[in-house]
Amino acid sequence: MEGSPIPVLTVPTAPYEDQRPAGGGGLRRPTSLFEGQRNYLPNFIQSVLSSIDLRDRQGCTMVVGSDGRYFSKTATEIVVQMAAANGIGRLIIGQNGILSTPAVSCIIRKIKAAGGIILTASHCPGGPGGEFGVKFNVANGGPAPDVVSDKIYQISKTIEEYAICPDLRIDLSRLGRQEFDLENKFKPFRVEIVDPVDIYLNLLRTVLDFHAIKSLLTGPSQLKIRVDAMHGVMGPYVRKVLCDELGAPANSAINCVPLEDFGGQHPDPNLTYATTLLEAMKGGEYGFGAAFDADGDRYMILGQNGFFVSPSDSLAIIAANLSCIPYFRQMGIRGFGRSMPTSTALDRVAKSMKVPVYEIPAGWRFFSNLMDSGRCNLCGEESFGTGSDHLREKDGLWAVLVWLSIIAARKQSVEEIVRDHWAKFGRHYYCRFDYEGLDPKTTYYIMRDLEALVTDKSFIGQQFAVGSHVYSVAKTDSFEYVDPVDGTVTKKQGLRIIFSDASRLIFRLSSSSGVRATLRLYAESYERDPSGHDQEPQAVLSPLIAIALKISQIHERTGRRGPTVIT
């Protein structure tokens, strides 16, 4: 600390009406809005900080990280300046502002911080023409629950001023402590720049068998792997954990330099966008492939020759093989959780293990109560996210290391493990069709009319004939979740049609971005007979899709000929 104390200013502002956080996903908008609209970011940061009770906020510790996307450095500086002015005592920030979402959750829990602010728009594109986001995680390390998000939104609608120290400057590149003397503050404001990987790596060492994984990657029967960080936050983690710690050759990792625009690519680990990895795996040289999204909480698994493991299958297979993981051998298996749209493959595993399954709305925040109460210690979503109660976030690298642990224990390839699982439990054919960038009013009316149709009593028992297939409606509803811990009710979380053969159709609006709407259509069909396990998912599901399009009229009402993305 040098010179005179840094002044704390109060800046007048006016509220914006569109700063409702999308549940645990935080506020996600076009970067141009954050960058160009006067006080747009400070308004939301002040609303987040003001949502923390004043007694809890004064002198507390918070964690700040980003996925490195465009505008992150400017936004980090603003967050620091405002945290200081609002009485936060200490900030823990990753070097160069970089921290994966799982690492933020890890550090919050490790140091018992009051919460964390993550600057990310998850798997959305970056750059000036991309998206930016601000996510708030609470003291348990998990995404803000709806009651907190609602409080933030209410504050944002009436905000008149924000507090900031505009002259406060930090060096994000320099590891260690930096202290600042502020006007009218009795204690200095402290910023600690930490290695983005170390604390998280130490946790992984305690929950996984690193020796077994290292033997797999370096031993005489070395498994050749290919891991794509997609120019997001995971580059330093992949290098330090998989290469430096576990011995994978340096050239196993690609696209490991975090870039503000993710190299002009969409940092979304699926078959549509992770094409560099997919092409490399199709060559047959590598036995295991993985990709991560921008902030490191989502992942994709590929086997040799590009064999794709769907997220729902990945979750079920991990559940069936938890005995390979030291953490679960020690802690036991208390329960599983999945989002409602995720396939029911997990349910069949749970039934065989006599373990309860909790079906929740989409959004990781709903798992936190279950894990905090000890009801559940493995959770997953069809949107390429899996995690356990070692954190309160989905954790892409943890899931990849779990897969490597299973391969090491079973001494089988990815494809062999998946096919063995199908032979034992049956195969759940599954696809998600995303209609992105739609007019919100159009999607509202589509969902309103669909709900009226499918929840009418006369819809039960209706039969739909498509080719040689006849589907009979057994059950329909507008999904609603009652939290078994606190009784909180969450309504209108998607429309479900369940047929007599257990096939499912689901329609759901995504709330991750408030500018344009995304309508998601999910289809699932179960096949017990092993002779039917080698079909293309879209071919198997085409009769269901035909029914969905007929009753929803999506193409006619949106002018679209097909979905934007199929996963």
GROMACS .gro file of N, CA, C and O in nm, residues 257-295:
model
  156
  257VAL      N    1  -0.461  -2.293  -2.533
  257VAL     CA    2  -0.436  -2.152  -2.501
  257VAL      C    3  -0.571  -2.080  -2.495
  257VAL      O    4  -0.641  -2.071  -2.595
  258PRO      N    5  -0.611  -2.030  -2.376
  258PRO     CA    6  -0.739  -1.958  -2.369
  258PRO      C    7  -0.738  -1.834  -2.458
  258PRO      O    8  -0.645  -1.754  -2.453
  259LEU      N    9  -0.838  -1.821  -2.542
  259LEU     CA   10  -0.849  -1.708  -2.634
  259LEU      C   11  -0.980  -1.635  -2.609
  259LEU      O   12  -1.082  -1.697  -2.577
  260GLU      N   13  -0.976  -1.502  -2.629
  260GLU     CA   14  -1.094  -1.421  -2.600
  260GLU      C   15  -1.214  -1.458  -2.688
  260GLU      O   16  -1.329  -1.441  -2.647
  261ASP      N   17  -1.185  -1.509  -2.808
  261ASP     CA   18  -1.296  -1.549  -2.898
  261ASP      C   19  -1.299  -1.699  -2.921
  261ASP      O   20  -1.367  -1.747  -3.012
  262PHE      N   21  -1.223  -1.774  -2.838
  262PHE     CA   22  -1.218  -1.920  -2.848
  262PHE      C   23  -1.176  -1.965  -2.988
  262PHE      O   24  -1.223  -2.068  -3.039
  263GLY      N   25  -1.088  -1.886  -3.048
  263GLY     CA   26  -1.040  -1.921  -3.181
  263GLY      C   27  -1.146  -1.908  -3.288
  263GLY      O   28  -1.136  -1.969  -3.395
  264GLY      N   29  -1.248  -1.828  -3.262
  264GLY     CA   30  -1.357  -1.812  -3.358
  264GLY      C   31  -1.454  -1.928  -3.359
  264GLY      O   32  -1.544  -1.934  -3.443
  265GLN      N   33  -1.437  -2.021  -3.264
  265GLN     CA   34  -1.522  -2.140  -3.260
  265GLN      C   35  -1.628  -2.128  -3.150
  265GLN      O   36  -1.621  -2.043  -3.063
  266HIS      N   37  -1.723  -2.220  -3.155
  266HIS     CA   38  -1.829  -2.231  -3.056
  266HIS      C   39  -1.778  -2.327  -2.948
  266HIS      O   40  -1.764  -2.446  -2.974
  267PRO      N   41  -1.747  -2.280  -2.824
  267PRO     CA   42  -1.685  -2.367  -2.724
  267PRO      C   43  -1.785  -2.461  -2.657
  267PRO      O   44  -1.807  -2.456  -2.536
  268ASP      N   45  -1.846  -2.545  -2.737
  268ASP     CA   46  -1.953  -2.633  -2.690
  268ASP      C   47  -1.914  -2.777  -2.724
  268ASP      O   48  -1.904  -2.813  -2.842
  269PRO      N   49  -1.891  -2.862  -2.624
  269PRO     CA   50  -1.839  -2.997  -2.651
  269PRO      C   51  -1.946  -3.094  -2.697
  269PRO      O   52  -1.998  -3.176  -2.620
  270ASN      N   53  -1.982  -3.086  -2.823
  270ASN     CA   54  -2.075  -3.183  -2.881
  270ASN      C   55  -2.031  -3.214  -3.024
  270ASN      O   56  -1.934  -3.158  -3.074
  271LEU      N   57  -2.103  -3.302  -3.089
  271LEU     CA   58  -2.062  -3.347  -3.222
  271LEU      C   59  -2.075  -3.238  -3.327
  271LEU      O   60  -2.012  -3.245  -3.433
  272THR      N   61  -2.156  -3.137  -3.299
  272THR     CA   62  -2.173  -3.026  -3.395
  272THR      C   63  -2.053  -2.934  -3.395
  272THR      O   64  -2.007  -2.888  -3.500
  273TYR      N   65  -1.998  -2.906  -3.276
  273TYR     CA   66  -1.894  -2.804  -3.265
  273TYR      C   67  -1.754  -2.858  -3.236
  273TYR      O   68  -1.656  -2.792  -3.270
  274ALA      N   69  -1.742  -2.973  -3.174
  274ALA     CA   70  -1.609  -3.027  -3.143
  274ALA      C   71  -1.559  -3.113  -3.260
  274ALA      O   72  -1.516  -3.227  -3.243
  275THR      N   73  -1.563  -3.056  -3.379
  275THR     CA   74  -1.532  -3.133  -3.500
  275THR      C   75  -1.383  -3.164  -3.513
  275THR      O   76  -1.346  -3.266  -3.571
  276THR      N   77  -1.296  -3.077  -3.461
  276THR     CA   78  -1.152  -3.104  -3.466
  276THR      C   79  -1.119  -3.232  -3.391
  276THR      O   80  -1.045  -3.319  -3.441
  277LEU      N   81  -1.176  -3.245  -3.273
  277LEU     CA   82  -1.155  -3.367  -3.194
  277LEU      C   83  -1.218  -3.488  -3.263
  277LEU      O   84  -1.157  -3.595  -3.272
  278LEU      N   85  -1.338  -3.472  -3.313
  278LEU     CA   86  -1.409  -3.583  -3.375
  278LEU      C   87  -1.330  -3.638  -3.494
  278LEU      O   88  -1.315  -3.761  -3.508
  279GLU      N   89  -1.277  -3.550  -3.578
  279GLU     CA   90  -1.200  -3.596  -3.694
  279GLU      C   91  -1.072  -3.667  -3.651
  279GLU      O   92  -1.033  -3.768  -3.710
  280ALA      N   93  -1.007  -3.615  -3.545
  280ALA     CA   94  -0.886  -3.681  -3.495
  280ALA      C   95  -0.918  -3.821  -3.442
  280ALA      O   96  -0.842  -3.916  -3.465
  281MET      N   97  -1.030  -3.834  -3.374
  281MET     CA   98  -1.067  -3.964  -3.317
  281MET      C   99  -1.108  -4.064  -3.424
  281MET      O  100  -1.086  -4.184  -3.410
  282LYS      N  101  -1.168  -4.014  -3.532
  282LYS     CA  102  -1.211  -4.104  -3.640
  282LYS      C  103  -1.094  -4.174  -3.706
  282LYS      O  104  -1.110  -4.279  -3.767
  283GLY      N  105  -0.973  -4.117  -3.694
  283GLY     CA  106  -0.856  -4.177  -3.756
  283GLY      C  107  -0.812  -4.306  -3.691
  283GLY      O  108  -0.733  -4.382  -3.750
  284GLY      N  109  -0.858  -4.333  -3.568
  284GLY     CA  110  -0.827  -4.459  -3.502
  284GLY      C  111  -0.698  -4.460  -3.422
  284GLY      O  112  -0.667  -4.559  -3.354
  285GLU      N  113  -0.622  -4.350  -3.424
  285GLU     CA  114  -0.494  -4.348  -3.352
  285GLU      C  115  -0.512  -4.339  -3.201
  285GLU      O  116  -0.433  -4.391  -3.124
  286TYR      N  117  -0.621  -4.273  -3.160
  286TYR     CA  118  -0.642  -4.248  -3.017
  286TYR      C  119  -0.753  -4.336  -2.962
  286TYR      O  120  -0.855  -4.358  -3.027
  287GLY      N  121  -0.733  -4.383  -2.840
  287GLY     CA  122  -0.834  -4.470  -2.778
  287GLY      C  123  -0.936  -4.396  -2.694
  287GLY      O  124  -1.039  -4.453  -2.658
  288PHE      N  125  -0.906  -4.271  -2.661
  288PHE     CA  126  -0.995  -4.194  -2.574
  288PHE      C  127  -0.987  -4.047  -2.611
  288PHE      O  128  -0.877  -3.992  -2.629
  289GLY      N  129  -1.102  -3.983  -2.625
  289GLY     CA  130  -1.106  -3.841  -2.657
  289GLY      C  131  -1.203  -3.769  -2.566
  289GLY      O  132  -1.304  -3.825  -2.522
  290ALA      N  133  -1.172  -3.643  -2.537
  290ALA     CA  134  -1.261  -3.561  -2.454
  290ALA      C  135  -1.249  -3.416  -2.497
  290ALA      O  136  -1.145  -3.371  -2.544
  291ALA      N  137  -1.358  -3.343  -2.480
  291ALA     CA  138  -1.360  -3.198  -2.506
  291ALA      C  139  -1.433  -3.130  -2.392
  291ALA      O  140  -1.519  -3.190  -2.326
  292PHE      N  141  -1.399  -3.002  -2.369
  292PHE     CA  142  -1.460  -2.924  -2.262
  292PHE      C  143  -1.519  -2.795  -2.318
  292PHE      O  144  -1.473  -2.742  -2.419
  293ASP      N  145  -1.618  -2.741  -2.246
  293ASP     CA  146  -1.674  -2.613  -2.287
  293ASP      C  147  -1.591  -2.498  -2.230
  293ASP      O  148  -1.487  -2.519  -2.166
  294ALA      N  149  -1.636  -2.374  -2.252
  294ALA     CA  150  -1.555  -2.257  -2.221
  294ALA      C  151  -1.518  -2.247  -2.075
  294ALA      O  152  -1.404  -2.212  -2.041
  295ASP      N  153  -1.611  -2.278  -1.983
  295ASP     CA  154  -1.582  -2.260  -1.841
  295ASP      C  155  -1.553  -2.391  -1.768
  295ASP      O  156  -1.533  -2.391  -1.647
   0.00000   0.00000   0.00000
